[in-house]
Structure formats: structure tokens, C-alpha cells
Amino acid sequence: MNLINALAISIGILAAVATYLCLGTNFGLQVWALFIGWGSFYHTGGGTGGVTKSAINHIWGALVAAIALFVVGTVGGSVAITSALVGISVVVLVLGAHIPALATIPAAVYGYASTAAFALLTGVAIGDITAVFKAAIIVVISLIIGNIFGFVSEKGAGALTAKAE
């Protein structure tokens, strides 16, 4: 079987499982974040390196976003102040790439954006540090489970292509 067909089958089956985990249980997993993590796995090169790079950088991005959300929620103010605070937080996010483990900037952005989106779209009280970090944890767990689903789908596709040869 060719790789594209094998990936389609592997990812399709696992996508159904992932969706059930998110929608059919009370785990609080976010299906959209899981799929972002899954894509990040492939974007960062796949394999164990893809899981590791993605997971570490998702955590970094979520941490920076959570702090930024809390500061914005605490300081409040105009759109200009909020924009400046977000800009500063993104500078910090990117400067983290000076540390080799944090050098996968796109995966960090996925963590940052996913955390901000979840917190803002679900009405998390961003001035409440506990609420913000709880939201960040939900997102990070979903992203990392997505990384793991990516790894499993890659192995599944590999097994399907190997059987055909």
C-alpha cells in the first residue's frame, strides 16, 4: 500500500478514536487542540523527535500564554495596552528559541495560540491565575495526546506500507 493511503487509513481510524476520547468522555480533552498537536507532530518531523519537540514547545507556548493572559486580566486597560502586552509576551516566546529545547517556534506558537483561544473563547477569568493555568493544562494535555496520536498514526501507516511490500 502506498504511504498516502496508509496514512489516510491510520489517521482516519485514530481520528475516530481521538474524537470519541474528546466528545464521548468527561476527560475535558479538546478535539481541536488534539488535532493541532497531531499536525504539530508531523510538522516537527515525526518520530520520537516530533513528539518531544512538539510537547516541550507546546508547554512553553502555553506557559507564556497563561502568564500573558493573567497579566492582561490583572492590568486590564485599553486595546493598546493589551496589544503591547501580547507583543511583549510573543517576544519572550520567540526568544526562548535561544534555548535549544525551545527552538521549535511553530510548536510553541501552537501552544500559545491554543491556550489563548481556549481561555478567551470559553470565558475563563483571565485575572484568576488558577483558572488560567487550569485552562492551559487542559490545552497542553490535549496537544500532547495529539502528538502521541501522531506518533501512533505514523507507526500504523508504516506497518500498512510494510505489509504491502
PDB file of C-alpha atoms in Angstrom:
ATOM      1  CA  MET A   1       0.000   0.000   0.000  1.00  0.00           C
ATOM      2  CA  ASN A   2       1.334   3.466  -0.772  1.00  0.00           C
ATOM      3  CA  LEU A   3       2.125   5.853   2.068  1.00  0.00           C
ATOM      4  CA  ILE A   4      -0.711   8.324   1.435  1.00  0.00           C
ATOM      5  CA  ASN A   5      -3.332   5.557   1.510  1.00  0.00           C
ATOM      6  CA  ALA A   6      -1.732   4.027   4.597  1.00  0.00           C
ATOM      7  CA  LEU A   7      -1.720   7.407   6.356  1.00  0.00           C
ATOM      8  CA  ALA A   8      -5.338   8.007   5.365  1.00  0.00           C
ATOM      9  CA  ILE A   9      -6.414   4.698   6.889  1.00  0.00           C
ATOM     10  CA  SER A  10      -4.266   5.006  10.007  1.00  0.00           C
ATOM     11  CA  ILE A  11      -5.138   8.643  10.685  1.00  0.00           C
ATOM     12  CA  GLY A  12      -8.811   8.106   9.855  1.00  0.00           C
ATOM     13  CA  ILE A  13      -9.243   5.241  12.291  1.00  0.00           C
ATOM     14  CA  LEU A  14      -7.332   7.024  15.022  1.00  0.00           C
ATOM     15  CA  ALA A  15      -9.225  10.270  14.368  1.00  0.00           C
ATOM     16  CA  ALA A  16     -12.439   8.457  15.245  1.00  0.00           C
ATOM     17  CA  VAL A  17     -10.862   7.188  18.472  1.00  0.00           C
ATOM     18  CA  ALA A  18      -9.492  10.649  19.308  1.00  0.00           C
ATOM     19  CA  THR A  19     -12.844  12.286  18.685  1.00  0.00           C
ATOM     20  CA  TYR A  20     -14.548   9.783  20.961  1.00  0.00           C
ATOM     21  CA  LEU A  21     -11.982  10.454  23.707  1.00  0.00           C
ATOM     22  CA  CYS A  22     -12.759  14.158  23.476  1.00  0.00           C
ATOM     23  CA  LEU A  23     -16.522  14.111  22.965  1.00  0.00           C
ATOM     24  CA  GLY A  24     -17.626  10.806  24.465  1.00  0.00           C
ATOM     25  CA  THR A  25     -15.874  11.051  27.830  1.00  0.00           C
ATOM     26  CA  ASN A  26     -15.643  13.531  30.680  1.00  0.00           C
ATOM     27  CA  PHE A  27     -11.872  13.953  30.384  1.00  0.00           C
ATOM     28  CA  GLY A  28     -12.182  17.562  29.201  1.00  0.00           C
ATOM     29  CA  LEU A  29      -9.930  16.983  26.208  1.00  0.00           C
ATOM     30  CA  GLN A  30     -10.322  19.458  23.367  1.00  0.00           C
ATOM     31  CA  VAL A  31     -10.633  17.755  19.977  1.00  0.00           C
ATOM     32  CA  TRP A  32      -9.374  20.786  18.057  1.00  0.00           C
ATOM     33  CA  ALA A  33      -6.270  21.053  20.283  1.00  0.00           C
ATOM     34  CA  LEU A  34      -5.644  17.331  19.918  1.00  0.00           C
ATOM     35  CA  PHE A  35      -5.671  17.705  16.134  1.00  0.00           C
ATOM     36  CA  ILE A  36      -3.342  20.728  16.331  1.00  0.00           C
ATOM     37  CA  GLY A  37      -0.931  18.606  18.376  1.00  0.00           C
ATOM     38  CA  TRP A  38      -1.266  15.805  15.838  1.00  0.00           C
ATOM     39  CA  GLY A  39      -0.390  18.152  12.991  1.00  0.00           C
ATOM     40  CA  SER A  40       2.480  19.583  15.013  1.00  0.00           C
ATOM     41  CA  PHE A  41       3.921  16.088  15.402  1.00  0.00           C
ATOM     42  CA  TYR A  42       4.184  15.729  11.633  1.00  0.00           C
ATOM     43  CA  HIS A  43       5.276  19.345  11.174  1.00  0.00           C
ATOM     44  CA  THR A  44       8.227  18.820  13.520  1.00  0.00           C
ATOM     45  CA  GLY A  45       9.473  15.784  11.629  1.00  0.00           C
ATOM     46  CA  GLY A  46       7.605  12.883  13.199  1.00  0.00           C
ATOM     47  CA  GLY A  47       9.151  10.048  15.158  1.00  0.00           C
ATOM     48  CA  THR A  48      10.154  10.356  18.782  1.00  0.00           C
ATOM     49  CA  GLY A  49      11.792  13.686  17.967  1.00  0.00           C
ATOM     50  CA  GLY A  50       8.485  15.038  16.704  1.00  0.00           C
ATOM     51  CA  VAL A  51       6.737  14.058  19.920  1.00  0.00           C
ATOM     52  CA  THR A  52       9.490  15.507  22.094  1.00  0.00           C
ATOM     53  CA  LYS A  53       9.936  18.777  20.196  1.00  0.00           C
ATOM     54  CA  SER A  54       6.211  19.351  19.927  1.00  0.00           C
ATOM     55  CA  ALA A  55       5.405  18.536  23.546  1.00  0.00           C
ATOM     56  CA  ILE A  56       8.172  20.661  25.050  1.00  0.00           C
ATOM     57  CA  ASN A  57       7.340  23.621  22.857  1.00  0.00           C
ATOM     58  CA  HIS A  58       3.572  23.287  23.389  1.00  0.00           C
ATOM     59  CA  ILE A  59       4.232  23.519  27.125  1.00  0.00           C
ATOM     60  CA  TRP A  60       6.470  26.572  26.634  1.00  0.00           C
ATOM     61  CA  GLY A  61       3.885  28.304  24.465  1.00  0.00           C
ATOM     62  CA  ALA A  62       1.050  27.530  26.877  1.00  0.00           C
ATOM     63  CA  LEU A  63       3.100  28.800  29.822  1.00  0.00           C
ATOM     64  CA  VAL A  64       3.894  32.096  28.094  1.00  0.00           C
ATOM     65  CA  ALA A  65       0.258  32.492  27.018  1.00  0.00           C
ATOM     66  CA  ALA A  66      -1.044  31.757  30.517  1.00  0.00           C
ATOM     67  CA  ILE A  67       1.238  34.371  32.033  1.00  0.00           C
ATOM     68  CA  ALA A  68       0.273  36.872  29.330  1.00  0.00           C
ATOM     69  CA  LEU A  69      -3.433  36.212  29.886  1.00  0.00           C
ATOM     70  CA  PHE A  70      -3.058  36.672  33.619  1.00  0.00           C
ATOM     71  CA  VAL A  71      -1.123  39.927  33.205  1.00  0.00           C
ATOM     72  CA  VAL A  72      -3.699  41.251  30.736  1.00  0.00           C
ATOM     73  CA  GLY A  73      -6.508  40.197  33.079  1.00  0.00           C
ATOM     74  CA  THR A  74      -4.827  41.815  36.054  1.00  0.00           C
ATOM     75  CA  VAL A  75      -3.596  45.024  34.427  1.00  0.00           C
ATOM     76  CA  GLY A  76      -6.589  45.454  32.161  1.00  0.00           C
ATOM     77  CA  GLY A  77      -6.704  48.616  30.166  1.00  0.00           C
ATOM     78  CA  SER A  78      -7.087  49.678  26.615  1.00  0.00           C
ATOM     79  CA  VAL A  79      -6.647  47.725  23.437  1.00  0.00           C
ATOM     80  CA  ALA A  80      -3.267  49.442  23.049  1.00  0.00           C
ATOM     81  CA  ILE A  81      -2.062  48.171  26.438  1.00  0.00           C
ATOM     82  CA  THR A  82      -3.390  44.669  25.773  1.00  0.00           C
ATOM     83  CA  SER A  83      -1.736  44.666  22.343  1.00  0.00           C
ATOM     84  CA  ALA A  84       1.589  45.770  23.825  1.00  0.00           C
ATOM     85  CA  LEU A  85       1.425  43.063  26.498  1.00  0.00           C
ATOM     86  CA  VAL A  86       0.676  40.399  23.896  1.00  0.00           C
ATOM     87  CA  GLY A  87       3.535  41.691  21.743  1.00  0.00           C
ATOM     88  CA  ILE A  88       5.952  41.540  24.668  1.00  0.00           C
ATOM     89  CA  SER A  89       4.845  38.005  25.518  1.00  0.00           C
ATOM     90  CA  VAL A  90       5.424  36.876  21.937  1.00  0.00           C
ATOM     91  CA  VAL A  91       8.916  38.403  22.017  1.00  0.00           C
ATOM     92  CA  VAL A  92       9.597  36.271  25.108  1.00  0.00           C
ATOM     93  CA  LEU A  93       8.081  33.234  23.368  1.00  0.00           C
ATOM     94  CA  VAL A  94      10.384  33.575  20.368  1.00  0.00           C
ATOM     95  CA  LEU A  95      13.476  34.493  22.407  1.00  0.00           C
ATOM     96  CA  GLY A  96      13.028  31.167  24.167  1.00  0.00           C
ATOM     97  CA  ALA A  97      14.367  29.619  20.956  1.00  0.00           C
ATOM     98  CA  HIS A  98      17.858  30.565  22.157  1.00  0.00           C
ATOM     99  CA  ILE A  99      17.459  27.502  24.365  1.00  0.00           C
ATOM    100  CA  PRO A 100      17.774  24.516  22.003  1.00  0.00           C
ATOM    101  CA  ALA A 101      14.862  22.616  23.567  1.00  0.00           C
ATOM    102  CA  LEU A 102      12.596  25.625  22.880  1.00  0.00           C
ATOM    103  CA  ALA A 103      13.796  26.197  19.324  1.00  0.00           C
ATOM    104  CA  THR A 104      10.746  24.748  17.567  1.00  0.00           C
ATOM    105  CA  ILE A 105       8.956  28.084  17.365  1.00  0.00           C
ATOM    106  CA  PRO A 106       5.902  26.901  15.370  1.00  0.00           C
ATOM    107  CA  ALA A 107       5.049  24.292  18.027  1.00  0.00           C
ATOM    108  CA  ALA A 108       5.439  26.954  20.726  1.00  0.00           C
ATOM    109  CA  VAL A 109       3.071  29.204  18.782  1.00  0.00           C
ATOM    110  CA  TYR A 110       0.551  26.345  18.573  1.00  0.00           C
ATOM    111  CA  GLY A 111       0.678  26.037  22.362  1.00  0.00           C
ATOM    112  CA  TYR A 112       0.405  29.799  22.859  1.00  0.00           C
ATOM    113  CA  ALA A 113      -2.439  30.316  20.407  1.00  0.00           C
ATOM    114  CA  SER A 114      -4.379  27.255  21.569  1.00  0.00           C
ATOM    115  CA  THR A 115      -4.159  28.336  25.199  1.00  0.00           C
ATOM    116  CA  ALA A 116      -5.206  31.900  24.432  1.00  0.00           C
ATOM    117  CA  ALA A 117      -8.080  30.723  22.241  1.00  0.00           C
ATOM    118  CA  PHE A 118      -9.398  28.243  24.787  1.00  0.00           C
ATOM    119  CA  ALA A 119      -9.205  30.730  27.654  1.00  0.00           C
ATOM    120  CA  LEU A 120     -10.754  33.603  25.746  1.00  0.00           C
ATOM    121  CA  LEU A 121     -13.458  31.635  23.941  1.00  0.00           C
ATOM    122  CA  THR A 122     -14.635  29.706  26.997  1.00  0.00           C
ATOM    123  CA  GLY A 123     -14.839  32.726  29.276  1.00  0.00           C
ATOM    124  CA  VAL A 124     -12.003  31.823  31.625  1.00  0.00           C
ATOM    125  CA  ALA A 125     -11.490  34.580  34.197  1.00  0.00           C
ATOM    126  CA  ILE A 126      -8.087  35.680  32.924  1.00  0.00           C
ATOM    127  CA  GLY A 127      -7.373  37.663  36.089  1.00  0.00           C
ATOM    128  CA  ASP A 128      -7.561  34.404  38.069  1.00  0.00           C
ATOM    129  CA  ILE A 129      -4.191  32.665  37.854  1.00  0.00           C
ATOM    130  CA  THR A 130      -5.660  29.309  38.915  1.00  0.00           C
ATOM    131  CA  ALA A 131      -8.338  29.427  36.214  1.00  0.00           C
ATOM    132  CA  VAL A 132      -5.816  30.454  33.561  1.00  0.00           C
ATOM    133  CA  PHE A 133      -3.393  27.664  34.415  1.00  0.00           C
ATOM    134  CA  LYS A 134      -6.219  25.121  34.599  1.00  0.00           C
ATOM    135  CA  ALA A 135      -7.175  26.112  31.046  1.00  0.00           C
ATOM    136  CA  ALA A 136      -3.527  25.883  29.952  1.00  0.00           C
ATOM    137  CA  ILE A 137      -3.224  22.395  31.435  1.00  0.00           C
ATOM    138  CA  ILE A 138      -6.320  21.179  29.578  1.00  0.00           C
ATOM    139  CA  VAL A 139      -4.891  22.522  26.330  1.00  0.00           C
ATOM    140  CA  VAL A 140      -1.401  21.100  26.906  1.00  0.00           C
ATOM    141  CA  ILE A 141      -2.766  17.649  27.728  1.00  0.00           C
ATOM    142  CA  SER A 142      -4.898  17.741  24.571  1.00  0.00           C
ATOM    143  CA  LEU A 143      -1.946  18.890  22.444  1.00  0.00           C
ATOM    144  CA  ILE A 144       0.386  16.226  23.823  1.00  0.00           C
ATOM    145  CA  ILE A 145      -2.196  13.482  23.364  1.00  0.00           C
ATOM    146  CA  GLY A 146      -2.408  14.738  19.780  1.00  0.00           C
ATOM    147  CA  ASN A 147       1.373  14.361  19.495  1.00  0.00           C
ATOM    148  CA  ILE A 148       1.022  10.778  20.702  1.00  0.00           C
ATOM    149  CA  PHE A 149      -1.795  10.082  18.241  1.00  0.00           C
ATOM    150  CA  GLY A 150       0.514  11.420  15.534  1.00  0.00           C
ATOM    151  CA  PHE A 151       3.228   9.003  16.592  1.00  0.00           C
ATOM    152  CA  VAL A 152       0.817   6.058  16.654  1.00  0.00           C
ATOM    153  CA  SER A 153      -0.640   7.013  13.262  1.00  0.00           C
ATOM    154  CA  GLU A 154       2.861   7.182  11.801  1.00  0.00           C
ATOM    155  CA  LYS A 155       3.659   3.706  13.143  1.00  0.00           C
ATOM    156  CA  GLY A 156       0.312   2.382  11.898  1.00  0.00           C
ATOM    157  CA  ALA A 157       0.932   3.762   8.424  1.00  0.00           C
ATOM    158  CA  GLY A 158       4.421   2.286   8.479  1.00  0.00           C
ATOM    159  CA  ALA A 159       3.004  -1.127   9.324  1.00  0.00           C
ATOM    160  CA  LEU A 160       0.467  -0.886   6.499  1.00  0.00           C
ATOM    161  CA  THR A 161       3.106   0.055   3.941  1.00  0.00           C
ATOM    162  CA  ALA A 162       5.460  -2.675   5.151  1.00  0.00           C
ATOM    163  CA  LYS A 163       2.782  -5.356   4.740  1.00  0.00           C
ATOM    164  CA  ALA A 164       2.299  -4.404   1.107  1.00  0.00           C
ATOM    165  CA  GLU A 165       5.956  -4.750   0.197  1.00  0.00           C
TER     166      GLU A 165
END
